[in-house]
Amino acid sequence: MIDERKKPELLIPAGNLETLRTAVMYGADAIYIGGDLYGLRAKAKNFSIDDMREGIAFAHSHGKKVYVTANITAHNQDLSGIRNYFRELKAFGEDRPDAFIISDPGVFSIALEEVPEIEVHISTQANNTNYETYRFWHKLGATRVVTARELSLEEIVELRSKIPHDMEIETFVHGAMCIAYSGRCLLSNYFTGRDANLGACTHSCRWKYHIVEEKRPGEYLPIEENERGTYIFNSKDLCMIEYIPELVKAGIDSLKVEGRMKTALYVATVARTYRKAIDDYFKDPKLYEENKSLYLEEVRKGVNRQFTTGFFFGKPSEEDQIYDHNTYEKAYTYLGTISGEKDGLYELEQKNKFSVGETIEVIKPSGETIQTVVNTITDDQGNEMDSCPHPRQRIFINIGTKLNPYDILRRKE
């Protein structure tokens, strides 16, 4: 039987309070979030100071941890603001963040000065590709380092054997892959003036490209002669749900999911599936092996760009790119999350249109999935509606089954 003490943490992203609560309820051990400033997802909704305080308190009340990203490449004008930011978060008291995720040595130094009681984790943006880098950060006071996504499992195993036992390894195991080495990209800045290293990436790598020969301006030549397409930088998404044993045996302490800009449906789908896969493996490895195809089938119900194992088993090849389009594969549409009950009807904020008579699914934090039919929809004044066409409208529904807060409604496409 697997030693329970080695069970890795499941670390799930959240871009707002809704997805943080979802991550907590659907199986995360820890959640990473960003504030309005100093993180690398400036286009995410992110957290105000008040939302951050509320979210951390909610997570802590359920025994979960929260890590806050401050992983920009800071410039001189950023430093005083970062110092004040850390002081604000320290003032949360018992519900302050459990760790900061940092890549910049200057920001790291400020964190040690201002909030020495909060752990510092070193972001993948710091290009952490060898065990000497881990030792370096450990000597300075970091408790955890996030591996560069370019490392193989074999390299991580060697790294684990040559770093202090109390130094933790965090590794991305699911989500979007960046075309640039450890996310260090200038493409967005070059084309649009929006700096990826300051959190404003436009994902220029997902665009369609052609070649123009200088003596034939305006004549666009396809890059791929076999007409497969011209999305030459468009990588598949990472998915390691079928390799939990290998990740555990490599000595990885935290399995990290990418996606702070994703919906609550994505967070719930991925969190509860990885939660079940990890727990099944530690309960009985045979149970995990029997269910592997089911785990993969379930995570495919989230939004993704097809799956790859990235660098874990060697360098990616042309098979790990998507050449003919840059859009996500969307198996299900997010309809809303149940927030309460009133007079036998269940309340939610509508995320996408659905109608009376439609067949939908309910996914629950317990892992249960129910297929049912929408019987009635009413607005907040009690008026019945055939459908709910207005995003973010508060509605009440009857779908012929008992629902609970945090149950999520989805429709198969």
Short mmCIF file of C-alpha atoms in Angstrom, two decimals, residues 12 25 33 53 76 79 94 105 142 170 176 201-202 214 222 232 243 254 258 268 270 277 300 312 330 360 374 390 392:
data_model
loop_
_atom_site.label_atom_id
_atom_site.label_comp_id
_atom_site.label_asym_id
_atom_site.label_seq_id
_atom_site.Cartn_x
_atom_site.Cartn_y
_atom_site.Cartn_z
CA ILE A 12 -6.00 24.33 -8.35
CA MET A 25 -15.60 22.32 -2.65
CA ILE A 33 -4.85 33.21 -6.90
CA ARG A 53 -9.50 38.35 2.36
CA ASN A 76 11.91 49.96 -10.43
CA LEU A 79 8.92 47.89 -5.98
CA GLU A 94 -4.78 34.52 10.63
CA PRO A 105 14.82 38.12 -6.76
CA ALA A 142 12.30 29.50 -0.17
CA GLU A 170 5.67 21.73 -7.39
CA ALA A 176 -2.25 25.13 -21.32
CA CYS A 201 0.06 38.38 -22.61
CA THR A 202 -2.18 38.47 -25.71
CA GLU A 214 10.26 40.66 -49.31
CA PRO A 222 1.49 29.05 -46.21
CA ILE A 232 2.82 27.01 -35.95
CA TYR A 243 0.36 9.03 -14.91
CA SER A 254 2.35 19.45 -5.35
CA GLU A 258 -3.07 25.72 -14.98
CA ALA A 268 -14.80 21.68 -10.89
CA VAL A 270 -10.50 19.03 -13.36
CA ALA A 277 -7.54 9.76 -9.36
CA ARG A 300 -12.01 15.88 -21.60
CA PHE A 312 7.62 14.49 -19.01
CA LYS A 330 -15.73 22.33 -25.90
CA ILE A 360 -28.75 18.88 -18.74
CA VAL A 374 -35.27 21.36 -16.94
CA HIS A 390 -29.59 37.08 -20.42
CA ARG A 392 -25.70 36.78 -15.24
#
